[in-house]
Coordinates of C-alpha atoms in Angstrom, one line a residue:
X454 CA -24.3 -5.9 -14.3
X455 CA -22.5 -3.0 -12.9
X456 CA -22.3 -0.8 -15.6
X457 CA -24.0 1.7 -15.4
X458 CA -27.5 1.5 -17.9
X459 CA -27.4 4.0 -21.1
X460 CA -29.7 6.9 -20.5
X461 CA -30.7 9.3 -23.7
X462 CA -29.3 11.9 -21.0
X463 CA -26.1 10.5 -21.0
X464 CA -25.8 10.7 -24.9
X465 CA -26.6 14.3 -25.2
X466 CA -23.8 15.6 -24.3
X467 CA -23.4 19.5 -24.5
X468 CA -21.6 21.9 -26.3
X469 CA -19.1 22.7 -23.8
X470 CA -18.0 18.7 -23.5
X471 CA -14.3 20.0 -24.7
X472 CA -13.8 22.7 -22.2
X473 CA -11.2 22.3 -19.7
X474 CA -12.4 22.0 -16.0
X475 CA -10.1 24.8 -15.3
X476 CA -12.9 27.0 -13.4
X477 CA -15.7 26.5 -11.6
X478 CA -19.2 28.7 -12.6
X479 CA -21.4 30.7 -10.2
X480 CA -22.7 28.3 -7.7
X481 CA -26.3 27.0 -8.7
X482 CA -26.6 25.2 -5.4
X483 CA -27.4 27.2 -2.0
X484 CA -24.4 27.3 -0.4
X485 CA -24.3 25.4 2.8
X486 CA -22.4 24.6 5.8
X487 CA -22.7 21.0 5.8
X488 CA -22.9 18.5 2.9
X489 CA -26.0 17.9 1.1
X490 CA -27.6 14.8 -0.2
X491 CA -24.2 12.8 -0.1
X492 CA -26.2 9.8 -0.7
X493 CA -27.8 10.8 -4.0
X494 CA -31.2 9.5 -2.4
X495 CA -32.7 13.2 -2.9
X496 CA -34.1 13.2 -6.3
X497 CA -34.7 9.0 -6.8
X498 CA -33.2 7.8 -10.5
X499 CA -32.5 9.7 -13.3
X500 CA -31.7 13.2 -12.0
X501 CA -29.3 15.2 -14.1
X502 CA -28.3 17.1 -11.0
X503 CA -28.8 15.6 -7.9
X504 CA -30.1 18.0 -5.4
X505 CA -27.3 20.3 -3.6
X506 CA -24.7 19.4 -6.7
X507 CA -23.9 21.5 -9.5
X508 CA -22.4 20.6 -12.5
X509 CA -19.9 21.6 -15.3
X510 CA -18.9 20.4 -18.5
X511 CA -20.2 17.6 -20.0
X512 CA -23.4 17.5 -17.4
X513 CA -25.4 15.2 -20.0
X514 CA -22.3 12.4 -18.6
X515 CA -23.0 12.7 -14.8
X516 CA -26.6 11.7 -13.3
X517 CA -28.3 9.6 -10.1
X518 CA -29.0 5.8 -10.8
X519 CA -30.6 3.2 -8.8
X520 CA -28.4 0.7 -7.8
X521 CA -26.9 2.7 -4.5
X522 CA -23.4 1.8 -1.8
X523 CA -25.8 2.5 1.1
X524 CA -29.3 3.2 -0.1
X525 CA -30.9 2.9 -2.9
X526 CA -28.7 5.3 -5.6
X527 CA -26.0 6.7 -6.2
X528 CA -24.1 9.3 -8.6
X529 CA -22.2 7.9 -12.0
X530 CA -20.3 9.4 -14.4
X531 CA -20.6 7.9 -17.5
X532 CA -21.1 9.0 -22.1
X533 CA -21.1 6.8 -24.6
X534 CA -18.5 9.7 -25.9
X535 CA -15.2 11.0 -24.6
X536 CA -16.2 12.9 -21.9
X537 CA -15.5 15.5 -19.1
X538 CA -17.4 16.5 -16.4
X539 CA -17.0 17.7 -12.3
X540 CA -19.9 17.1 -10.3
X541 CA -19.6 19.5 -7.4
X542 CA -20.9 20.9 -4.2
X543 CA -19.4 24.6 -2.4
X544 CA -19.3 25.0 1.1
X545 CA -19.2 28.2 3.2
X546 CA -19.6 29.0 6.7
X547 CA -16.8 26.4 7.8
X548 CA -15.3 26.8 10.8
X549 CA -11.3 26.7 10.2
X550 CA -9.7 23.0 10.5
X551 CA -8.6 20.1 8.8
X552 CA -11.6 18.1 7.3
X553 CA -11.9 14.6 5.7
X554 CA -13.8 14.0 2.6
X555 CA -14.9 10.4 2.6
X556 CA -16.8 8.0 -0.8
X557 CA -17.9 4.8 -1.3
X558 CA -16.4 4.5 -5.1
X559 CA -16.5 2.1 -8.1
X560 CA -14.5 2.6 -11.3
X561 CA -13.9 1.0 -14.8
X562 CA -11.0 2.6 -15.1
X563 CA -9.6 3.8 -18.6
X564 CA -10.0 7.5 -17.8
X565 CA -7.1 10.2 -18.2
X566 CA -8.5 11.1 -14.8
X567 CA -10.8 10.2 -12.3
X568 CA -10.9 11.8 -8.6
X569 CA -12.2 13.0 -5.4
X570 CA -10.6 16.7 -4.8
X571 CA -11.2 19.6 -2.0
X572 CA -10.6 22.8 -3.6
X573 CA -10.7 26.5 -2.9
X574 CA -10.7 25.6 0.6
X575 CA -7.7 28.1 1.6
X576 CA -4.8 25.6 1.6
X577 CA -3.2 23.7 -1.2
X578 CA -6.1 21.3 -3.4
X579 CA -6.2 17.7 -1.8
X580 CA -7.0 14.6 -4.5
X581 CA -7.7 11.0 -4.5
X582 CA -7.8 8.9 -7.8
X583 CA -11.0 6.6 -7.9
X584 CA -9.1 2.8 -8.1
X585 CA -9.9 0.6 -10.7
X586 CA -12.8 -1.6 -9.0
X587 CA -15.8 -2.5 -11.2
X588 CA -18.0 -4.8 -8.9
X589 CA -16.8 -4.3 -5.3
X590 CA -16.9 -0.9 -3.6
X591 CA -14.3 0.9 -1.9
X592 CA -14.0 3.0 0.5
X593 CA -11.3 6.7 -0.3
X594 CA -11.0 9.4 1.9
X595 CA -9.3 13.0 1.0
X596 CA -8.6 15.4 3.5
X597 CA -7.7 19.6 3.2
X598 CA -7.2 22.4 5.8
X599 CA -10.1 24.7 5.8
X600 CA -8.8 28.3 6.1
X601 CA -11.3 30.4 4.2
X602 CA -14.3 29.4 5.7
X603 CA -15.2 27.5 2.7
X604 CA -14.6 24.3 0.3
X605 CA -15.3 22.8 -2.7
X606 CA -16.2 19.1 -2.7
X607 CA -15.8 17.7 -6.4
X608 CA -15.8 14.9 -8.4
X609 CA -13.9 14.7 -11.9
X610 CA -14.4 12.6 -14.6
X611 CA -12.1 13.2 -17.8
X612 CA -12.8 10.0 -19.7
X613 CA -13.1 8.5 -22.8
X614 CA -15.8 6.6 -24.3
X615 CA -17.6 4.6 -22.3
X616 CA -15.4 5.0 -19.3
X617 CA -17.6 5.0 -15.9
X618 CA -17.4 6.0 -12.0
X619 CA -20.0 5.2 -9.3
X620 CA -19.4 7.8 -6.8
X621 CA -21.5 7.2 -3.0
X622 CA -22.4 8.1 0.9
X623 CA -19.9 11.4 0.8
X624 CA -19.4 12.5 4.4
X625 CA -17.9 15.8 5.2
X626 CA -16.8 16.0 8.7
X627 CA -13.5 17.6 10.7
X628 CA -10.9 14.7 11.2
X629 CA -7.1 14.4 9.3
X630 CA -5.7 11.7 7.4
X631 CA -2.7 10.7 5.6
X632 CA 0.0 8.2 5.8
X633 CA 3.1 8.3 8.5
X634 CA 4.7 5.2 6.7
X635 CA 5.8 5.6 2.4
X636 CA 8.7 3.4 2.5
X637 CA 10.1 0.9 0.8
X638 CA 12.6 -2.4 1.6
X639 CA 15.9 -1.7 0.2
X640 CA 17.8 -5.0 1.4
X641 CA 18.8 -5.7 -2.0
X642 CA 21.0 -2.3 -2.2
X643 CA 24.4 -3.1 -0.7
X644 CA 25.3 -6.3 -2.8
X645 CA 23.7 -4.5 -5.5
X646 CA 26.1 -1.9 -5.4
X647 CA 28.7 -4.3 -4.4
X648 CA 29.0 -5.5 -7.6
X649 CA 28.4 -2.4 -9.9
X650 CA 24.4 -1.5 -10.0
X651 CA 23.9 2.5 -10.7
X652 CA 21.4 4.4 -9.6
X653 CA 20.4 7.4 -11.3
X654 CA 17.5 10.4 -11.0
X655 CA 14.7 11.1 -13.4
X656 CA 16.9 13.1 -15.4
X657 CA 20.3 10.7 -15.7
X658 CA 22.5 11.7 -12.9
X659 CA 23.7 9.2 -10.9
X660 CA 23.5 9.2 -7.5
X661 CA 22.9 7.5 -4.4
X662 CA 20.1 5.2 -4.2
X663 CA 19.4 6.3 -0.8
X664 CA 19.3 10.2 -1.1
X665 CA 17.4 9.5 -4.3
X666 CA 14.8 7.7 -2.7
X667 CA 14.8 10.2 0.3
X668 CA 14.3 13.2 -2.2
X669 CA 11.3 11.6 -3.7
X670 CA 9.6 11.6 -0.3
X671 CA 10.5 8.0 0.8
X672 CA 10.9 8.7 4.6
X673 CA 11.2 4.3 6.0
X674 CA 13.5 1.7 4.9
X675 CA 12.9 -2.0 5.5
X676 CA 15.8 -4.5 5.7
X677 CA 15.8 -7.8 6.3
X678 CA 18.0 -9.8 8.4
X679 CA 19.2 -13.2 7.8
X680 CA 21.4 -15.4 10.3
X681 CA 24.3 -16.6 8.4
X682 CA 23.2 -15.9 4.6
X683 CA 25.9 -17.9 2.1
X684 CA 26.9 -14.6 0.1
X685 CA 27.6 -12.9 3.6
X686 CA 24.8 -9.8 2.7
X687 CA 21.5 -9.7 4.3
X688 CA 23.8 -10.1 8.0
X689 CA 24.3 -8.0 11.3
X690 CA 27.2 -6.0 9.3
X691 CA 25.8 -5.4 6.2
X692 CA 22.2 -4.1 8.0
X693 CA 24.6 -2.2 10.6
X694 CA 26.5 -0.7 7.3
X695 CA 23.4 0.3 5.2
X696 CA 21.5 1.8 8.7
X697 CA 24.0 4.2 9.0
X698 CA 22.6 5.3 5.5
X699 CA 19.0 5.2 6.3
X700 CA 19.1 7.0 9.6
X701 CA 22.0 10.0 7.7
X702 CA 18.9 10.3 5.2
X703 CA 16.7 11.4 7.9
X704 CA 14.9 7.9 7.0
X705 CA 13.2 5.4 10.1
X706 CA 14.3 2.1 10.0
X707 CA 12.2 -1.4 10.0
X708 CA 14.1 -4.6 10.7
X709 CA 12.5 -7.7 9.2
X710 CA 14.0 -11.1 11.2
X711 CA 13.7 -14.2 9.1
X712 CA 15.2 -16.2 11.7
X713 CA 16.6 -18.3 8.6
X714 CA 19.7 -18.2 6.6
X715 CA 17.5 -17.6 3.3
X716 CA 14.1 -16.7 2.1
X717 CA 11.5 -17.4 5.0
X718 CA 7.7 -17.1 4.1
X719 CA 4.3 -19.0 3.9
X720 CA 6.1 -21.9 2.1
X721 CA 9.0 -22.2 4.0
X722 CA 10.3 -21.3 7.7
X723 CA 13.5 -23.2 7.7
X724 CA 15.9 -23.0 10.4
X725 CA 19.0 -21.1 10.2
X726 CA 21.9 -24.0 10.1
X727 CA 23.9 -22.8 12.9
X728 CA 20.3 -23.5 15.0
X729 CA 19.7 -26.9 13.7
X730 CA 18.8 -29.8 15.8
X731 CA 18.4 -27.4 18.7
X732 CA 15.6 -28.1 21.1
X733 CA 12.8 -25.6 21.4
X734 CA 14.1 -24.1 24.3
X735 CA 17.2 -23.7 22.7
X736 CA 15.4 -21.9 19.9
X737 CA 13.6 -19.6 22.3
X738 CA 17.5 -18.7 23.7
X739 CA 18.6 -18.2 20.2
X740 CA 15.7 -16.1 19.0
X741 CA 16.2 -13.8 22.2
X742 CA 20.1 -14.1 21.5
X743 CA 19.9 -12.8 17.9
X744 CA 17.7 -10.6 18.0
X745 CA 19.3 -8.7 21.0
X746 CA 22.3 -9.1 19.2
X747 CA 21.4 -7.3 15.9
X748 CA 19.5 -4.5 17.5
X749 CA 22.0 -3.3 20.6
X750 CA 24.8 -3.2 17.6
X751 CA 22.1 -0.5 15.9
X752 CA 20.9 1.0 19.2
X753 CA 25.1 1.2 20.0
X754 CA 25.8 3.1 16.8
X755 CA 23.3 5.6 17.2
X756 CA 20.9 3.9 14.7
X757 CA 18.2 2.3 16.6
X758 CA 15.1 0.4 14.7
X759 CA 12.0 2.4 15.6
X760 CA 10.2 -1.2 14.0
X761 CA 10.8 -4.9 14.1
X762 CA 9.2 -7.5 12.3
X763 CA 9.2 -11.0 14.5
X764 CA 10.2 -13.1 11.6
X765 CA 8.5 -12.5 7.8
X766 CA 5.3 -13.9 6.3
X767 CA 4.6 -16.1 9.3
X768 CA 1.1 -17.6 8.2
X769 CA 2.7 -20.7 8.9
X770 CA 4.7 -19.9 11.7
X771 CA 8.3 -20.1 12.2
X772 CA 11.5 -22.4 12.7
X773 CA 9.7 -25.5 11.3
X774 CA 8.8 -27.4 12.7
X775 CA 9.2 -26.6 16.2
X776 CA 7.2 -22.8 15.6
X777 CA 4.8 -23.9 13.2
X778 CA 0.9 -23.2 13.4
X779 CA 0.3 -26.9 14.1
X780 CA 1.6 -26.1 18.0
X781 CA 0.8 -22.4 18.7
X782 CA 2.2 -22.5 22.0
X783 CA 5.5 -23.5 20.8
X784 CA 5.1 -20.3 18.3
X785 CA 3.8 -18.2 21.1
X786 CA 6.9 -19.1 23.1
X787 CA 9.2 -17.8 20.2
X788 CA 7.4 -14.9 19.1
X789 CA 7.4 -13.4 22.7
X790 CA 11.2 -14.2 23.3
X791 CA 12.0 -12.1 20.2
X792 CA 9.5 -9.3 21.4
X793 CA 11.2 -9.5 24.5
X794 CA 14.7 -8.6 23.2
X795 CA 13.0 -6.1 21.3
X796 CA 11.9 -4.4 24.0
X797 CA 14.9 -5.1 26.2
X798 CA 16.9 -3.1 23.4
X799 CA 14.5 -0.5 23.1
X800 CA 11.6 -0.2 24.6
X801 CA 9.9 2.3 21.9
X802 CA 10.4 0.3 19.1
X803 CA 7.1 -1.2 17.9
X804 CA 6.5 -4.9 17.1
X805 CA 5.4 -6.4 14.1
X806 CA 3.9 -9.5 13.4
X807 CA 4.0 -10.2 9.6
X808 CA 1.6 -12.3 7.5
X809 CA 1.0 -13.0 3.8
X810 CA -2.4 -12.2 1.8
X811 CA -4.3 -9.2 2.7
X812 CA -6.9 -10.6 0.8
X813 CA -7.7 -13.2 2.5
X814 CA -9.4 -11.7 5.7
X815 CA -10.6 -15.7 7.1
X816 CA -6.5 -16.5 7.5
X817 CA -5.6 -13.1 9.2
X818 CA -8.5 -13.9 11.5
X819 CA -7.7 -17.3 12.3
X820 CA -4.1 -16.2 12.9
X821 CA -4.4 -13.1 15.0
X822 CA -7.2 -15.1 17.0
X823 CA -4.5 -18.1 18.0
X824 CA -2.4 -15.5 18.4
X825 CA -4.8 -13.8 21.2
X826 CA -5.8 -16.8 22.5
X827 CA -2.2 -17.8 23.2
X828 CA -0.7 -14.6 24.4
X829 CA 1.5 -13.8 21.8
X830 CA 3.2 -10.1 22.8
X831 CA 2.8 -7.6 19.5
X832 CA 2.3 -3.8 18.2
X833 CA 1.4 -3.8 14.9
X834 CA -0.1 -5.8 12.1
X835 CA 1.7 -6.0 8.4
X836 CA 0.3 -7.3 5.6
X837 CA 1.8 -8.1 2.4
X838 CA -0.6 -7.2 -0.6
X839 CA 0.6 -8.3 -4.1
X840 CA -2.8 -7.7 -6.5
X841 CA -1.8 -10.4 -8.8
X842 CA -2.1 -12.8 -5.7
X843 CA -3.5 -11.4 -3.5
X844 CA -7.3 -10.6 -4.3
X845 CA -8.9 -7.4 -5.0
X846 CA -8.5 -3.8 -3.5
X847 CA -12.1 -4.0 -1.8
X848 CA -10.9 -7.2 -0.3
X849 CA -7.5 -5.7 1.2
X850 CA -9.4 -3.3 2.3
X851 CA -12.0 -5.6 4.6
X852 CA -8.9 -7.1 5.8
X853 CA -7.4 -4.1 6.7
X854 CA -10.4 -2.2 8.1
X855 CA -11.1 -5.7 10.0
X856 CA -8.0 -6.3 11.6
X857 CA -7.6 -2.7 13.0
X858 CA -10.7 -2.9 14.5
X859 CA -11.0 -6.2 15.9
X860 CA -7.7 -6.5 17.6
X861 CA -7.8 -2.6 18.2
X862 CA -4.0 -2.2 16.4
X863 CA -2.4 -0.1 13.6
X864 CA -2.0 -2.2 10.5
X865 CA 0.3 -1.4 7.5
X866 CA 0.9 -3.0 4.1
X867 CA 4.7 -4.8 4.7
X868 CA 5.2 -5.4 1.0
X869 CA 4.0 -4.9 -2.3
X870 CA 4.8 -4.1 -5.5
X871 CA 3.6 -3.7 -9.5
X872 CA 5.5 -3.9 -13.0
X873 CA 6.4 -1.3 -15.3
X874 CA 7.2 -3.5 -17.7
X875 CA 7.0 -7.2 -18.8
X876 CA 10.0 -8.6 -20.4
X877 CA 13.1 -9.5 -18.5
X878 CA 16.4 -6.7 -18.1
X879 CA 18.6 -10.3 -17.7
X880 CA 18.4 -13.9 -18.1
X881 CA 15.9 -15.4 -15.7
X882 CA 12.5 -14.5 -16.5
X883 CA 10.5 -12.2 -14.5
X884 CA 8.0 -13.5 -11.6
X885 CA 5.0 -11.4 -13.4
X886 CA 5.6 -11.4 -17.3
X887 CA 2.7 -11.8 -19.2
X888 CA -0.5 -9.5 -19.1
X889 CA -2.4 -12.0 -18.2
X890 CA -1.4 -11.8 -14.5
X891 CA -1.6 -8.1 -14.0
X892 CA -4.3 -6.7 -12.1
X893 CA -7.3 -5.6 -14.4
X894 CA -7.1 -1.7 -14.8
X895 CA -3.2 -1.5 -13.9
X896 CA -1.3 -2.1 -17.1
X897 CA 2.3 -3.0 -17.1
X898 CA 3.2 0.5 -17.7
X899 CA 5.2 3.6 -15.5
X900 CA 1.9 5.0 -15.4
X901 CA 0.4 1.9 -14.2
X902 CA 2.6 1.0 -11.5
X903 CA 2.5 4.7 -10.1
X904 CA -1.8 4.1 -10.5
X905 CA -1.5 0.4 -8.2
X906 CA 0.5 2.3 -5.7
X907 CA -1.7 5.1 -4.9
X908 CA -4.6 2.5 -4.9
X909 CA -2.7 0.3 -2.6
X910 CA -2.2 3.7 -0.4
X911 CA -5.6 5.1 -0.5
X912 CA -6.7 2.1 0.8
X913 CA -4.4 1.8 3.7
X914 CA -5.1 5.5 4.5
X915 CA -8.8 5.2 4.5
X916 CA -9.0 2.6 7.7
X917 CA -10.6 4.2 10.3
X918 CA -9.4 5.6 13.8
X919 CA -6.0 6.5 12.0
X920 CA -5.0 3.0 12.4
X921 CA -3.8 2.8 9.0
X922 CA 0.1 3.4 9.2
X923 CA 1.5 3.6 5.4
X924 CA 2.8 1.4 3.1
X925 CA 6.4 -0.5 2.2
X926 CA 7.4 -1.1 -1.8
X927 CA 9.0 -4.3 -1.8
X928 CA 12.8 -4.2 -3.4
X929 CA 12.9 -1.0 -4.7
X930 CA 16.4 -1.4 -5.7
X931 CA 16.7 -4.3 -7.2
X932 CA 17.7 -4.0 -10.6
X933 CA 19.2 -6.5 -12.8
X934 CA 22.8 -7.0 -11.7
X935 CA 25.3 -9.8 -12.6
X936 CA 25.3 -11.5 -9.3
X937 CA 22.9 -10.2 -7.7
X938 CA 20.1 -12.9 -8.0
X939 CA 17.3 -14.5 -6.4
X940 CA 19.5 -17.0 -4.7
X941 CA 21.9 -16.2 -1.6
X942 CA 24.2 -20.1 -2.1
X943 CA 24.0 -19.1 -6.3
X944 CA 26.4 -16.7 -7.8
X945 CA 24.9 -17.3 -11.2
X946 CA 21.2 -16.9 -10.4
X947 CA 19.0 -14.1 -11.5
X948 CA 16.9 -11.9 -10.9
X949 CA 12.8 -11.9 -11.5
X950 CA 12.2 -8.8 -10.0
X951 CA 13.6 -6.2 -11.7
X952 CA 10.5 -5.2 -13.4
X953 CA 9.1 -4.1 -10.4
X954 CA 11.5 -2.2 -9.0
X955 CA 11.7 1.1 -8.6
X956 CA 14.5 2.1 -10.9
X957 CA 14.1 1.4 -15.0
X958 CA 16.2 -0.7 -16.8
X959 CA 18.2 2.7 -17.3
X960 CA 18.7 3.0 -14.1
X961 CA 16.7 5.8 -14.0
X962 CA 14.1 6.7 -10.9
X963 CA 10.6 6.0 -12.2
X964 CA 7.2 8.1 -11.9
X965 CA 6.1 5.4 -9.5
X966 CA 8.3 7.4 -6.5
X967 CA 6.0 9.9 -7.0
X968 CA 3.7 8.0 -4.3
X969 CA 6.0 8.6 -1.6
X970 CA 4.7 12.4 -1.5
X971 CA 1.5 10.7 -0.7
X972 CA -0.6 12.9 2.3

């Protein structure tokens, strides 16, 4: 049972439970250099505040319990009434720098707000939202620049009845973080606007998709590459055409090879046609051939990839059945001849090998394993993280943390994505429709999606060594336009995604770019 237990304290909340946490008392804590008791092990169970903490507003709502991250307790938040309350500890003495904040957490969700924040530290507040998480714990980290000499380590509950937090093991201690990646795949854009999709800001002015994007702090585009697609979009041209874009923007540019003529990913790796019932040294040649092909045109035009992806979602492998799992040396073999042309091209541009399921740590070990074992030639690790398939936060996270560490290489999160709404914007009904496949915590909602996006990025920023690169939203711009579907050889199919994109059914940008401006 990981609620926390009802305690008479927790019920008698005080008279100043409405007050806005606008301003922080005189310090009742001694004022120290480093942080204090960022266990909660100080004072046992039961401690309405934990030694070294102070508290304002409704203190009756935050107190130590047993049931501890590390040791034995830890600090919860949680009233039986609406509620809100900032458990916090000041700093002095600080030598100037930057300085990372890091929390085991747990959350109920169901609060107006609930964060970590460094304040009054000289330099503009830092903040991270606790995510939704009510068994597993999960690691955030918030960094500030120290100017003043001092800081304010805090942590805010405004919540409503019976909302909770588990807050534990707070570290203090000079380091950065933040996110070099907030970018999102846009390969759907060109036919989109090809046959007559608008794109419009917050307020209802149309614009470029693009510069919108750019604006909101987007600063990476992902595009995928398919050999001879049947609608002609997804090619060499139309990824030379929409680069230009990208790179004018002031955007990087990821290149996702398929090395098919549709969809590739765990359920199918089928060859493109052109490269059917060629042997697998032929495919070697071919991979090498296309992918030198696509990226000198970039490099010629003054828009060079800075990342590839060596084919997408490749839990399987690749060019079935010749690159499939079942024969890694085959795979190995194809892999490293499209890392070679990679690097031929350009030899900055950074290699990325792409799998399914950041959930599932067991297959990303397995994979990356072979993959050692067999000499396969690579930079960086993506994973694509859907919630509604993909397991829990805490669970990415292991993955995450694992994989940077055991193979000693920057990961990033190559898709994912959340709804804003439910029901469909055309005929085809959406891939996630019903409420029962949303991720507990994260409604179907503007607000929701923009929640599972910072989540998804607070968990990608807090893997350690600054191995965490940043995050891609999968299909931003695809909205619901007549001919535009799901389906490359179908004129008439739709489209299931448009709930999750990144534009409303207005055409409008939603909050959800607000994540982009992520440290």
């Amino acid at each position: 049972m990981f609620h926390p237990r009802r305690t008479l304290r927790a019920l008698l909340l005080p008279l100043v439970a409405g007050l806005a946490l606008t301003a922080l008392p005189a310090t009742t804590a001694q004022a120290a250099a480093t942080l204090t008791n960022g266990g909660f092990e100080a004072d046992g169970t039961g401690a309405a505040t934990p030694t070294g903490w102070s508290e304002y507003g409704s203190t009756g709502a935050s107190y130590t319990e047993s049931g501890g991250h590390g040791g034995s307790y830890r600090l919860t938040h949680w009233a039986s009434s609406a509620y809100k309350v900032e458990t916090y500890q000041y700093l002095s003495g600080l030598a100037s720098g930057t300085y990372t904040l890091t929390a085991w957490v747990r959350s109920s969700g169901g609060q107006n707000a609930a964060y970590l924040s460094l304040k009054n530290c000289g330099s503009a507040e830092q903040r991270t939202d606790l995510p939704v998480s009510t068994s597993d714990w999960v690691r955030v980290v918030t960094s500030v620049a120290v100017t003043a000499g001092q800081c304010t380590i805090s942590v805010t509950s405004d919540a409503n009845a019976g909302n909770w937090i588990n807050v534990d093991d707070l570290t203090f201690a000079s380091g950065s973080t933040g996110l070099s990646v907030k970018g999102a795949d846009i390969s759907s854009l060109a036919k989109s606007e090809a046959y007559g999709g608008v794109y419009r800001t917050s307020s209802g002015t149309a614009g470029d998709a693009v510069t919108i994007l750019k604006n909101a702090g987007m600063n990476y585009a992902r595009l995928k590459v398919w050999v001879n697609p049947a609608d002609g979009y997804n090619d060499k041209a139309h990824v030379l055409a929409m680069a230009k874009r990208v790179k004018a923007a002031g955007m990087k540019l990821l290149v996702d090879f398929h090395y098919s003529d549709s969809w590739a990913d765990p359920g199918k790796q089928n060859k493109p046609a052109a490269w059917s019932g060629h042997t697998y040294s032929r495919l070697k040649t071919d991979v090498y051939n296309h992918t030198y092909d696509v990226l000198s045109a970039l490099k010629a035009q003054g828009t060079t990839a800075d990342m590839v992806q060596v084919g997408n979602e490749i839990n399987g492998g690749m060019l079935w059945s010749e690159g499939s799992t079942s024969n890694w040396t085959q795979l190995a073999g194809l892999i490293n001849s499209g890392y070679s042309a990679v690097k031929a091209v350009s030899s900055g541009t950074q290699v990325a090998l792409h799998l399914a399921n950041a959930g599932d740590d067991g297959t990303v070990r397995w994979w990356f394993d072979n993959a050692k074992t067999y000499g396969i030639n690579y930079d960086v690790i993506g994973l694509s993280y859907y919630g509604y398939w993909h397991g829990s936060l805490a669970a990415a996270q292991t993955t995450l943390d694992d994989a940077a560490s055991r193979y000693g290489k920057p990961v990033f999160i190559a898709e994912t994505a959340y709804p804003f709404r439910l029901d469909s914007d055309d005929s085809l009904t959406n891939i996630i429709d019903t409420t029962g496949e949303l991720v507990s915590g994260y409604p179907a909602t503007t607000a929701g999606q923009l929640a599972w996006m910072n989540a998804v990025a607070n968990i990608v920023e807090a893997v350690p060594n600054h191995r965490g690169l940043g995050v891609f939203y999968w299909e931003a711009t695809w909205t619901a336009v007549d001919g535009n579907g799901w389906d490359p050889a179908d004129a008439a199919s739709g489209n299931g995604w448009e709930n999750q994109a990144l534009f409303g059914y207005d055409d409008k940008a939603l909050p959800a770019m607000a994540w982009f401006t992520h440290r």
